[in-house]
């Protein structure tokens, strides 16, 4: 199947700093990418949906100024957590799909720890 | 609203045991249903899916049947292997064409002992 790669796999940052997570589709062009957040022993919660070349659509309750999403090309989307705080510590997962009604492929996730 | 509830884990079984992981859902409209599997250190992979009532999805010996009357999509396998150890997620897909989203259950960690 298609491969989606996230980088880094884990990151530790200081409170107040910003951290960027990359999501790349390695062997296909992704028209749509999704960003999820997963708390321990909880389900994946959709944060936002981004289509290449347009602004991301955020789910209710997700702060767009805190979680900046950029989908500048058909193979790369980035999530930047700005002014991170310990409560932002979580597991972030991206997924990507080719068309409007096709299977989505998932990255391996990024564990963010804010200290 | 739309939600998915899975049986709580962790689930620990011996090799060749029968597996059932329960999944029930609530949804507006007619969702498609999925099971994803996440092996250690890897991303989620689609295991099987069903798009309408009474459909049965199957893959790698796993099966699940879309039961509209009980709003369920339980995952079963007749004889599990050590290599089946992973986290399993039940999910539904909602939304119109071009605006579809996945709603996930909390995941069930499965460990198979030799």
Short mmCIF file of N, CA, C and O in Angstrom, two decimals, chain B residues 45-92:
data_model
loop_
_atom_site.label_atom_id
_atom_site.label_comp_id
_atom_site.label_asym_id
_atom_site.label_seq_id
_atom_site.Cartn_x
_atom_site.Cartn_y
_atom_site.Cartn_z
N UNK B 45 -3.19 0.70 9.68
CA UNK B 45 -3.42 0.08 8.38
C UNK B 45 -4.87 -0.39 8.31
O UNK B 45 -5.39 -0.92 9.30
N UNK B 46 -5.47 -0.23 7.15
CA UNK B 46 -6.82 -0.72 6.98
C UNK B 46 -6.82 -2.24 7.01
O UNK B 46 -6.09 -2.88 6.25
N UNK B 47 -7.63 -2.83 7.87
CA UNK B 47 -7.72 -4.28 7.97
C UNK B 47 -8.89 -4.80 7.14
O UNK B 47 -8.74 -5.71 6.34
N UNK B 48 -10.06 -4.21 7.33
CA UNK B 48 -11.22 -4.59 6.55
C UNK B 48 -12.28 -3.51 6.65
O UNK B 48 -12.20 -2.64 7.51
N UNK B 49 -13.27 -3.60 5.76
CA UNK B 49 -14.32 -2.60 5.77
C UNK B 49 -15.63 -3.19 5.26
O UNK B 49 -15.64 -4.24 4.61
N UNK B 50 -16.72 -2.47 5.56
CA UNK B 50 -18.04 -2.83 5.04
C UNK B 50 -18.80 -1.54 4.80
O UNK B 50 -18.75 -0.63 5.63
N UNK B 51 -19.46 -1.45 3.69
CA UNK B 51 -20.05 -0.17 3.31
C UNK B 51 -21.57 -0.12 3.49
O UNK B 51 -22.15 0.97 3.43
N UNK B 52 -22.21 -1.27 3.69
CA UNK B 52 -23.66 -1.23 3.89
C UNK B 52 -24.09 -2.40 4.76
O UNK B 52 -23.34 -3.35 4.97
N UNK B 53 -25.31 -2.31 5.24
CA UNK B 53 -25.84 -3.32 6.16
C UNK B 53 -25.74 -4.72 5.58
O UNK B 53 -25.97 -4.94 4.39
N UNK B 54 -25.34 -5.65 6.44
CA UNK B 54 -25.20 -7.08 6.14
C UNK B 54 -23.95 -7.41 5.33
O UNK B 54 -23.68 -8.59 5.07
N UNK B 55 -23.20 -6.40 4.92
CA UNK B 55 -21.91 -6.66 4.27
C UNK B 55 -20.96 -7.31 5.27
O UNK B 55 -20.95 -6.95 6.45
N UNK B 56 -20.13 -8.21 4.79
CA UNK B 56 -19.08 -8.80 5.62
C UNK B 56 -17.74 -8.40 5.05
O UNK B 56 -17.46 -8.67 3.88
N UNK B 57 -16.91 -7.79 5.88
CA UNK B 57 -15.54 -7.50 5.48
C UNK B 57 -14.65 -8.61 6.00
O UNK B 57 -14.88 -9.16 7.08
N UNK B 58 -13.61 -8.94 5.22
CA UNK B 58 -12.70 -9.99 5.66
C UNK B 58 -11.31 -9.75 5.10
O UNK B 58 -11.15 -9.21 4.00
N UNK B 59 -10.32 -10.16 5.89
CA UNK B 59 -8.93 -10.01 5.47
C UNK B 59 -8.04 -10.72 6.48
O UNK B 59 -8.26 -10.61 7.69
N UNK B 60 -7.07 -11.44 6.02
CA UNK B 60 -6.07 -12.11 6.87
C UNK B 60 -6.72 -12.99 7.94
O UNK B 60 -6.19 -13.13 9.04
N UNK B 61 -7.86 -13.57 7.66
CA UNK B 61 -8.54 -14.43 8.60
C UNK B 61 -9.49 -13.71 9.53
O UNK B 61 -10.24 -14.33 10.29
N UNK B 62 -9.47 -12.38 9.51
CA UNK B 62 -10.38 -11.58 10.32
C UNK B 62 -11.68 -11.34 9.54
O UNK B 62 -11.67 -11.22 8.33
N UNK B 63 -12.78 -11.25 10.29
CA UNK B 63 -14.07 -10.96 9.68
C UNK B 63 -14.85 -10.01 10.57
O UNK B 63 -14.69 -10.01 11.79
N UNK B 64 -15.73 -9.23 9.93
CA UNK B 64 -16.66 -8.40 10.68
C UNK B 64 -17.88 -8.17 9.80
O UNK B 64 -17.74 -7.95 8.60
N UNK B 65 -19.06 -8.24 10.39
CA UNK B 65 -20.30 -8.07 9.65
C UNK B 65 -21.02 -6.81 10.12
O UNK B 65 -21.18 -6.58 11.32
N UNK B 66 -21.45 -6.01 9.17
CA UNK B 66 -22.16 -4.76 9.44
C UNK B 66 -23.58 -5.11 9.84
O UNK B 66 -24.40 -5.52 9.03
N UNK B 67 -23.89 -4.93 11.13
CA UNK B 67 -25.21 -5.25 11.66
C UNK B 67 -25.94 -3.96 11.98
O UNK B 67 -25.70 -3.34 13.02
N UNK B 68 -26.84 -3.58 11.11
CA UNK B 68 -27.55 -2.32 11.31
C UNK B 68 -28.52 -2.42 12.48
O UNK B 68 -28.71 -1.47 13.25
N UNK B 69 -29.14 -3.59 12.64
CA UNK B 69 -30.16 -3.73 13.67
C UNK B 69 -29.59 -3.63 15.08
O UNK B 69 -30.27 -3.18 16.01
N UNK B 70 -28.33 -4.02 15.23
CA UNK B 70 -27.68 -3.91 16.54
C UNK B 70 -26.60 -2.83 16.55
O UNK B 70 -25.89 -2.67 17.55
N UNK B 71 -26.49 -2.09 15.47
CA UNK B 71 -25.44 -1.06 15.28
C UNK B 71 -24.09 -1.57 15.76
O UNK B 71 -23.41 -0.95 16.58
N UNK B 72 -23.70 -2.71 15.20
CA UNK B 72 -22.45 -3.33 15.63
C UNK B 72 -21.59 -3.74 14.45
O UNK B 72 -22.09 -3.91 13.32
N UNK B 73 -20.30 -3.92 14.72
CA UNK B 73 -19.34 -4.34 13.70
C UNK B 73 -18.23 -5.08 14.43
O UNK B 73 -17.08 -4.67 14.45
N UNK B 74 -18.56 -6.20 15.03
CA UNK B 74 -17.61 -6.93 15.87
C UNK B 74 -16.55 -7.63 15.02
O UNK B 74 -16.87 -8.27 14.00
N UNK B 75 -15.33 -7.57 15.48
CA UNK B 75 -14.20 -8.19 14.79
C UNK B 75 -13.99 -9.60 15.34
O UNK B 75 -13.94 -9.79 16.55
N UNK B 76 -13.82 -10.58 14.45
CA UNK B 76 -13.61 -11.96 14.87
C UNK B 76 -12.49 -12.61 14.06
O UNK B 76 -12.26 -12.26 12.90
N UNK B 77 -11.82 -13.55 14.74
CA UNK B 77 -10.86 -14.40 14.06
C UNK B 77 -10.87 -15.75 14.74
O UNK B 77 -10.85 -15.83 15.97
N UNK B 78 -10.89 -16.80 13.94
CA UNK B 78 -11.07 -18.12 14.50
C UNK B 78 -9.86 -18.66 15.25
O UNK B 78 -10.00 -19.40 16.22
N UNK B 79 -8.66 -18.26 14.82
CA UNK B 79 -7.45 -18.81 15.43
C UNK B 79 -6.35 -17.75 15.32
O UNK B 79 -5.78 -17.55 14.25
N UNK B 80 -6.09 -17.10 16.44
CA UNK B 80 -5.13 -15.99 16.40
C UNK B 80 -3.69 -16.49 16.47
O UNK B 80 -3.41 -17.58 16.97
N UNK B 81 -2.80 -15.65 15.97
CA UNK B 81 -1.38 -15.94 15.98
C UNK B 81 -0.63 -14.84 16.74
O UNK B 81 -1.16 -13.74 16.93
N UNK B 82 0.57 -15.16 17.16
CA UNK B 82 1.38 -14.18 17.88
C UNK B 82 1.52 -12.90 17.06
O UNK B 82 1.51 -11.78 17.59
N UNK B 83 1.63 -13.05 15.75
CA UNK B 83 1.81 -11.90 14.86
C UNK B 83 0.57 -11.00 14.79
O UNK B 83 0.64 -9.90 14.21
N UNK B 84 -0.54 -11.43 15.36
CA UNK B 84 -1.74 -10.58 15.40
C UNK B 84 -1.70 -9.58 16.55
O UNK B 84 -2.60 -8.74 16.67
N UNK B 85 -0.71 -9.67 17.38
CA UNK B 85 -0.58 -8.73 18.50
C UNK B 85 -0.44 -7.31 17.97
O UNK B 85 0.47 -7.01 17.18
N UNK B 86 -1.35 -6.45 18.37
CA UNK B 86 -1.39 -5.08 17.83
C UNK B 86 -2.52 -4.35 18.54
O UNK B 86 -3.20 -4.90 19.41
N UNK B 87 -2.71 -3.09 18.15
CA UNK B 87 -3.86 -2.33 18.62
C UNK B 87 -4.88 -2.25 17.48
O UNK B 87 -4.51 -1.93 16.35
N UNK B 88 -6.13 -2.54 17.77
CA UNK B 88 -7.18 -2.57 16.76
C UNK B 88 -8.16 -1.43 17.01
O UNK B 88 -8.64 -1.23 18.12
N UNK B 89 -8.46 -0.70 15.93
CA UNK B 89 -9.37 0.44 16.01
C UNK B 89 -10.58 0.19 15.11
O UNK B 89 -10.43 -0.12 13.93
N UNK B 90 -11.75 0.36 15.69
CA UNK B 90 -12.99 0.36 14.92
C UNK B 90 -13.30 1.80 14.54
O UNK B 90 -13.03 2.73 15.32
N UNK B 91 -13.83 2.02 13.34
CA UNK B 91 -14.10 3.39 12.91
C UNK B 91 -15.30 3.42 11.98
O UNK B 91 -15.62 2.42 11.32
N UNK B 92 -15.94 4.56 11.93
CA UNK B 92 -17.00 4.78 10.94
C UNK B 92 -16.64 6.00 10.10
O UNK B 92 -15.91 6.89 10.55
#
